[in-house]
mmCIF file of C-alpha atoms in Angstrom:
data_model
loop_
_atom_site.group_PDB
_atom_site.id
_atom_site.type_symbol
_atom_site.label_atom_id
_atom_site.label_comp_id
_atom_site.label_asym_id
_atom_site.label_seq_id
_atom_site.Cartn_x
_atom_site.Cartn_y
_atom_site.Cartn_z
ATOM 1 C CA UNK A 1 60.669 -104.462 19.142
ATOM 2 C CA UNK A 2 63.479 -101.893 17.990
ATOM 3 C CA UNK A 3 64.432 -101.845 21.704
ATOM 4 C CA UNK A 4 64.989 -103.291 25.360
ATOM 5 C CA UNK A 5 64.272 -101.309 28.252
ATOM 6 C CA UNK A 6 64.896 -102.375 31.863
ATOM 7 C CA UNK A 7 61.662 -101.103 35.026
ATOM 8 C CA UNK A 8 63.129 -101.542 37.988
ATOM 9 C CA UNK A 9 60.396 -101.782 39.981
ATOM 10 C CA UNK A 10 57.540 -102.873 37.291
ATOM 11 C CA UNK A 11 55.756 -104.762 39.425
ATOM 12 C CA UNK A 12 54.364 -102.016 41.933
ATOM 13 C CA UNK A 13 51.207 -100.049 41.370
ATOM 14 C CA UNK A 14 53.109 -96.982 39.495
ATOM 15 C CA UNK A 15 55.583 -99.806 37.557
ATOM 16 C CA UNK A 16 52.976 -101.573 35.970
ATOM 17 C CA UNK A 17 51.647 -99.004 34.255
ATOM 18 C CA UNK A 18 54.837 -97.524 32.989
ATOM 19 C CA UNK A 19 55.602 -100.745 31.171
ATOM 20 C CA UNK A 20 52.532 -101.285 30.152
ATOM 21 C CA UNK A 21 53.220 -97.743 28.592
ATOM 22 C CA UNK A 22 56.487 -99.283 26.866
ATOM 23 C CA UNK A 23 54.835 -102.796 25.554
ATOM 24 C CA UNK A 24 52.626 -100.439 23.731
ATOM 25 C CA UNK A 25 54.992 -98.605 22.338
ATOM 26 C CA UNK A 26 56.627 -101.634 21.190
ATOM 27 C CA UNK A 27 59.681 -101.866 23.497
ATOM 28 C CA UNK A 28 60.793 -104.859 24.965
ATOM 29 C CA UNK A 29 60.466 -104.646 28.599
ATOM 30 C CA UNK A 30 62.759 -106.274 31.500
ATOM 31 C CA UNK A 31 61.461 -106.553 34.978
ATOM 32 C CA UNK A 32 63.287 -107.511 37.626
ATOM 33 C CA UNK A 33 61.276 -108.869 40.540
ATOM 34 C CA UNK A 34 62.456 -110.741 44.155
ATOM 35 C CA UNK A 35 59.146 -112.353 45.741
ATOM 36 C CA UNK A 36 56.504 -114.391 44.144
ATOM 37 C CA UNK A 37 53.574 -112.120 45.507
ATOM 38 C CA UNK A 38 54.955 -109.708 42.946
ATOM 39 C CA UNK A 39 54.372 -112.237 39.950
ATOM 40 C CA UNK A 40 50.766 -112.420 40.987
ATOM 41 C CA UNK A 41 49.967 -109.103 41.423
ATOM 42 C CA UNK A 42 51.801 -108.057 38.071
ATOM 43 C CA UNK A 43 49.602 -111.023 36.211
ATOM 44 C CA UNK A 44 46.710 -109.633 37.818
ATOM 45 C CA UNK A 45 46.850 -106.158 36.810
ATOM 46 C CA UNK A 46 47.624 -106.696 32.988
ATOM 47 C CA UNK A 47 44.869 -109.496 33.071
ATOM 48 C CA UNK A 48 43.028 -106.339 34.126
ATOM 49 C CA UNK A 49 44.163 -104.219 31.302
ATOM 50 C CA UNK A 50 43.976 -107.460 28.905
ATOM 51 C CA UNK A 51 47.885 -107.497 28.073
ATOM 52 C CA UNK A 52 48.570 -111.026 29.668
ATOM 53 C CA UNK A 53 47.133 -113.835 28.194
ATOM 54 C CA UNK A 54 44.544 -115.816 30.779
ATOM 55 C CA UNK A 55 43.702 -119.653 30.893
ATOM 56 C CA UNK A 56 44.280 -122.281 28.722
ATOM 57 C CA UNK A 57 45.667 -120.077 25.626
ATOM 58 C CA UNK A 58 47.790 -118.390 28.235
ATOM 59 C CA UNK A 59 49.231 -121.724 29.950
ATOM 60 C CA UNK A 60 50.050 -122.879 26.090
ATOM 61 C CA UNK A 61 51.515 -119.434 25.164
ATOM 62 C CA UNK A 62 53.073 -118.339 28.596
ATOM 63 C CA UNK A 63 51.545 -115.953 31.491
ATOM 64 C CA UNK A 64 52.690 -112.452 30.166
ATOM 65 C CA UNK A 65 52.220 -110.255 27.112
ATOM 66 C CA UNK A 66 54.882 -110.681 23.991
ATOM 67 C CA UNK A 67 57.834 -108.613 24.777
ATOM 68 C CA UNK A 68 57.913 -109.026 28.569
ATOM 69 C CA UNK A 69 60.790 -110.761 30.608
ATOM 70 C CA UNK A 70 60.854 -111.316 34.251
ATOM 71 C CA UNK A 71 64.222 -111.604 36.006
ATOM 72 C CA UNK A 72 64.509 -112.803 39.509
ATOM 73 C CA UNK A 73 66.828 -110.538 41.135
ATOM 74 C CA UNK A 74 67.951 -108.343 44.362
ATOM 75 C CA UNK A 75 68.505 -104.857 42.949
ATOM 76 C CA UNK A 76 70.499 -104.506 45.969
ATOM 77 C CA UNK A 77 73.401 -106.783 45.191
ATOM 78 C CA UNK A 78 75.401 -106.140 42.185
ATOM 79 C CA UNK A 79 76.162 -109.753 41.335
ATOM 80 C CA UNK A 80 71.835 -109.896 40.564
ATOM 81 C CA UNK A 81 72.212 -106.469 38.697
ATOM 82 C CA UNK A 82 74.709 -107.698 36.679
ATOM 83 C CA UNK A 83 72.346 -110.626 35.670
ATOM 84 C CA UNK A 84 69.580 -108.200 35.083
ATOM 85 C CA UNK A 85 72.064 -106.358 32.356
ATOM 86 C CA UNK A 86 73.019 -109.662 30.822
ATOM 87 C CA UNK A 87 69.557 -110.967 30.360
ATOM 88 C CA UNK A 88 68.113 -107.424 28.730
ATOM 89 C CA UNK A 89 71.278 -107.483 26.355
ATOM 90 C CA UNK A 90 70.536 -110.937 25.245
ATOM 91 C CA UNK A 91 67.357 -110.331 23.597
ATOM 92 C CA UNK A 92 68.098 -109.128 20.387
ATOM 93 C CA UNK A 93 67.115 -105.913 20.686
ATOM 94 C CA UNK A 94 69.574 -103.118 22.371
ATOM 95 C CA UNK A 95 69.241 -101.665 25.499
ATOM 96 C CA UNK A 96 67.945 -98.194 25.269
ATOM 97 C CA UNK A 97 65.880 -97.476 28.169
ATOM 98 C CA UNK A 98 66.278 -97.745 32.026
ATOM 99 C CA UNK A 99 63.549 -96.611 34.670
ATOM 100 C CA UNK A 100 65.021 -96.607 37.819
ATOM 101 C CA UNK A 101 61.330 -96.659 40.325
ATOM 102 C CA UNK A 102 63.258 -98.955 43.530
ATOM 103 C CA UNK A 103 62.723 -97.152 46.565
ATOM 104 C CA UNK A 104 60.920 -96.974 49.728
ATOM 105 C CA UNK A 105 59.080 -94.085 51.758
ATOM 106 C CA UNK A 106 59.100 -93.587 55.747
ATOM 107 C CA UNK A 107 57.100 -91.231 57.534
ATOM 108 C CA UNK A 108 58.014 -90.887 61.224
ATOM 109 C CA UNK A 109 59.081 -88.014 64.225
ATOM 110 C CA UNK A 110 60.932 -85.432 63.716
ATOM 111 C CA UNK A 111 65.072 -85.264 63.213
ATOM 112 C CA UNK A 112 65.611 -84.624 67.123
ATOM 113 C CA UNK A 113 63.920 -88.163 67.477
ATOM 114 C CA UNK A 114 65.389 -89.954 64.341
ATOM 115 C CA UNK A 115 67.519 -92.867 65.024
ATOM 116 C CA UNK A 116 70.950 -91.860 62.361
ATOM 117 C CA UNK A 117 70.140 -95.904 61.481
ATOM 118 C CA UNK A 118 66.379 -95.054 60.330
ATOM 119 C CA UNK A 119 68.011 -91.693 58.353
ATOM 120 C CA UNK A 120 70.727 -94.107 56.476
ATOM 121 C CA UNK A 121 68.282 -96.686 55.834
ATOM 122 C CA UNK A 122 65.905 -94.372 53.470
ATOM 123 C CA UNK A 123 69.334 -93.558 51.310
ATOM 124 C CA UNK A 124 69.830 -97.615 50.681
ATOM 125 C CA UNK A 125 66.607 -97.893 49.977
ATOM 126 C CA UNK A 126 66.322 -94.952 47.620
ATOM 127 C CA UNK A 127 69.612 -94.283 46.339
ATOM 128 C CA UNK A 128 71.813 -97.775 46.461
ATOM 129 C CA UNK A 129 69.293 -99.900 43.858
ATOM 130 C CA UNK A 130 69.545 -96.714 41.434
ATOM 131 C CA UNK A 131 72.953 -96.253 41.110
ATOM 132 C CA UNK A 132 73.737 -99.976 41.027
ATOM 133 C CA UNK A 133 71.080 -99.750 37.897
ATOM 134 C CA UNK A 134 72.487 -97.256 36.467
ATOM 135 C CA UNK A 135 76.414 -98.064 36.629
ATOM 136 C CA UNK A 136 75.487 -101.151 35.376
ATOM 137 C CA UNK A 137 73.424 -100.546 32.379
ATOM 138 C CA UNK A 138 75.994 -97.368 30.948
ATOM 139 C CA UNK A 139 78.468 -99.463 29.465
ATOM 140 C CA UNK A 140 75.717 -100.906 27.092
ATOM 141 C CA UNK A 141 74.454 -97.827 26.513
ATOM 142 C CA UNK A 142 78.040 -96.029 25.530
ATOM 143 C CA UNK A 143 78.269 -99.629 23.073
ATOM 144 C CA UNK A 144 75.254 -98.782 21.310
ATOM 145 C CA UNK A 145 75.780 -94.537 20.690
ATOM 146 C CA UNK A 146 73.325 -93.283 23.408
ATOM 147 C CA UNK A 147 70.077 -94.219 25.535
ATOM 148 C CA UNK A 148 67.760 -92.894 28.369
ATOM 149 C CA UNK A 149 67.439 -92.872 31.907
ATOM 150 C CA UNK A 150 64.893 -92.487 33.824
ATOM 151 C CA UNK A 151 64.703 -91.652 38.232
ATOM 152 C CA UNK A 152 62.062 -91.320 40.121
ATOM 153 C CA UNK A 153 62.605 -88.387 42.941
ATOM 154 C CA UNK A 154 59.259 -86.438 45.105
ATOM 155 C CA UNK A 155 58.103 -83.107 44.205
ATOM 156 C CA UNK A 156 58.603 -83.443 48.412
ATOM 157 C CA UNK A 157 62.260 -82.574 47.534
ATOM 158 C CA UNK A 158 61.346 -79.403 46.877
ATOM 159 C CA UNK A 159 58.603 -78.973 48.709
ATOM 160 C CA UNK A 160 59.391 -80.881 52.491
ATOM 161 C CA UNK A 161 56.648 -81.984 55.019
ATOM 162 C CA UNK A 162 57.383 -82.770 58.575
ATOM 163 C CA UNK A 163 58.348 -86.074 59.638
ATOM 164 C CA UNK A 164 60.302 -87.602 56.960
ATOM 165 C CA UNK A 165 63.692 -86.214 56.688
ATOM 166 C CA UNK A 166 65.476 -89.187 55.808
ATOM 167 C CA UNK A 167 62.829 -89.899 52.478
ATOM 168 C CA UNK A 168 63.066 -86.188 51.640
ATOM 169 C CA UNK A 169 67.147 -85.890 51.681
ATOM 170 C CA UNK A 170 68.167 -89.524 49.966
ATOM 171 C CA UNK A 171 65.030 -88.396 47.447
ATOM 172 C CA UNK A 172 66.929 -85.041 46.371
ATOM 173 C CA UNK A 173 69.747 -86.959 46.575
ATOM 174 C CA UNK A 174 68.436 -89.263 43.635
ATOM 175 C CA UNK A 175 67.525 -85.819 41.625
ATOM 176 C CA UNK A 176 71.485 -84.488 42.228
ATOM 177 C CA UNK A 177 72.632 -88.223 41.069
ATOM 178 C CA UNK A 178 70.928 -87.937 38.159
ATOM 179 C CA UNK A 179 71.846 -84.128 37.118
ATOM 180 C CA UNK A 180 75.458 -85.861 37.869
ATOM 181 C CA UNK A 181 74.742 -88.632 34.993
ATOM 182 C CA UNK A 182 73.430 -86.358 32.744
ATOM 183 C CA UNK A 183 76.238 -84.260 32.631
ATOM 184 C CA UNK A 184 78.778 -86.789 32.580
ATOM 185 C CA UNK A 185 76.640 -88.510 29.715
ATOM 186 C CA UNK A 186 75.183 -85.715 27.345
ATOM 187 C CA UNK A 187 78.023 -86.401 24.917
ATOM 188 C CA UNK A 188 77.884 -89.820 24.976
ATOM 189 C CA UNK A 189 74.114 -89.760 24.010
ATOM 190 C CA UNK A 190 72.785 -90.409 26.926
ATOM 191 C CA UNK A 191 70.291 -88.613 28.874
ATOM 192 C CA UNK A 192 69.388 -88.825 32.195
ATOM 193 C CA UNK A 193 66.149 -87.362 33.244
ATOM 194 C CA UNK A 194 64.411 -87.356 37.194
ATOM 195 C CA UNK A 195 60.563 -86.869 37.539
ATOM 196 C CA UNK A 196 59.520 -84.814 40.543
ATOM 197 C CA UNK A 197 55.784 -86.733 41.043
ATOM 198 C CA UNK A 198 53.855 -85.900 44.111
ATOM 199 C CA UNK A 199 51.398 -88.503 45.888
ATOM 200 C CA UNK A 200 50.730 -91.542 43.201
ATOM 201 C CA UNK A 201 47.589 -92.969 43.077
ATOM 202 C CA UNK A 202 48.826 -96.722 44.092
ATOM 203 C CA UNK A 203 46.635 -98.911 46.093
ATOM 204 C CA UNK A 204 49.441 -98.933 48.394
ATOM 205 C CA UNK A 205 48.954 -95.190 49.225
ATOM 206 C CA UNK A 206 45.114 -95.668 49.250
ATOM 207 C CA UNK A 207 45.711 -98.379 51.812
ATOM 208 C CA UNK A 208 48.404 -95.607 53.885
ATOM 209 C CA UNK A 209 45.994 -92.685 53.456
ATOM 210 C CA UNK A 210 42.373 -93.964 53.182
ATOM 211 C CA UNK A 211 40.933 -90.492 53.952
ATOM 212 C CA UNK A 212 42.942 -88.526 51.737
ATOM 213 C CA UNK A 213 41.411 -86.880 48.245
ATOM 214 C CA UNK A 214 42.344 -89.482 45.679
ATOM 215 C CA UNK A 215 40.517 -87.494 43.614
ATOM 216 C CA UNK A 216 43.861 -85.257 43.559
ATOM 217 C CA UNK A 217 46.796 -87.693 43.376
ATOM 218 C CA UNK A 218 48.362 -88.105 40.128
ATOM 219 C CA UNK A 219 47.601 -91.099 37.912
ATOM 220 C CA UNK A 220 50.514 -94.112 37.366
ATOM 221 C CA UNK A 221 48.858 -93.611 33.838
ATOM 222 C CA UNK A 222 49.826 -89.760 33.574
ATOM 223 C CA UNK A 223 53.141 -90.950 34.591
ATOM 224 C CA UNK A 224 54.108 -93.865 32.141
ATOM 225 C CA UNK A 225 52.866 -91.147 29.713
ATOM 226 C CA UNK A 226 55.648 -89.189 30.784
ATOM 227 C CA UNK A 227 58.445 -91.661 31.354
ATOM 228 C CA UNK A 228 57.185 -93.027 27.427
ATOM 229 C CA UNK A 229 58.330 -89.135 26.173
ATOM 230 C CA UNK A 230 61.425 -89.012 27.964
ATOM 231 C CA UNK A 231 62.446 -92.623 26.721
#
């Protein structure tokens, strides 16, 4: 492992697969995660993929697959982003690689009927854990001659559907942020990159829209592929 790279979000449906993208790859992966339930369901889905290490050779060698630290921390507060930075620098190998995937989506009425409070909330959610991510992790980045960021925005940026205004704006708002760091960055050696997916194919959004086509959402696997290039 040449390199670190930090998943914000690595333990939801689309996370997991991006790092198990990077473990193969041989990066060393950082995960920052807040409630247990997320340990569990991480565990479970590389059990399913046969990266972690299962019952009594797992209890003697530890839960999760060489090259993957788990970081308790509140990507919301910078004091716990600033531990997240500190434990992906200490492992030897340089941070490189940040994949910002912390967010939220809320479908709802229409602006006239919007509370402003429900509008803000979806650019906290969306925007605040990104930047603090990204803020954070740049200094490393400049100390080591370059690295690459990932964002996740919505293809419904671009293309809007009714009822979620505040999701749609604090979403493009994620794509201008990182055009921003890109710019600010490209002679530093730093890129800064946003994917535009549309509706992932998360048991999460199977659970929200049962009687959708899931035959037509886009894999978490066709994704990691993607955010493994641009890393």
């Amino acid at each position: 492992m040449k390199s670190t790279a930090i998943v914000t979000g690595g333990t939801g449906g689309l996370g997991v697969a991006i790092v198990k993208r990077l473990l193969d790859d041989a990066w060393r992966v950082v995960v920052p995660w807040v409630v247990e339930d997320e340990l569990a369901r991480v565990e479970q889905q590389l059990d399913d993929s046969g990266a972690a290490r299962s019952g009594e050779a797992g209890r003697r060698a530890g839960r999760w697959p060489e090259g993957l630290e788990l970081v308790r921390a509140d990507l919301f507060e910078p004091g716990d982003v600033d531990q997240v930075i500190r434990t992906a620098a200490g492992g030897g190998a340089p941070v490189r690689g940040l994949v910002n995937l912390v967010g939220g989506v809320a479908v709802g009425p229409r602006v006239h009927e919007t509370p402003i409070e429900d509008f803000e909330k979806q650019f906290r959610v969306n925007l605040r854990p990104t930047y603090l991510m990204t803020k954070a992790v740049l200094p490393a980045m400049l100390d080591r001659g370059g690295g690459s960021i990932v964002c996740v925005g919505t293809r419904a940026a671009v293309q809007p559907f009714s009822g979620a205004a505040g999701y749609i704006s604090s979403k493009a708002a994620v794509i201008a942020f990182a055009q921003a760091v890109a710019v600010e960055y490209r002679d530093d050696g730093i890129r800064c990159n946003a994917i535009l997916p549309s509706v992932i194919d998360t048991p999460a959004n199977r659970k929200l829209m049962p009687n959708a086509d899931h035959d037509r959402w886009v894999k978490p696997e066709a994704i990691a592929t993607v955010v493994g290039e641009l890393l």
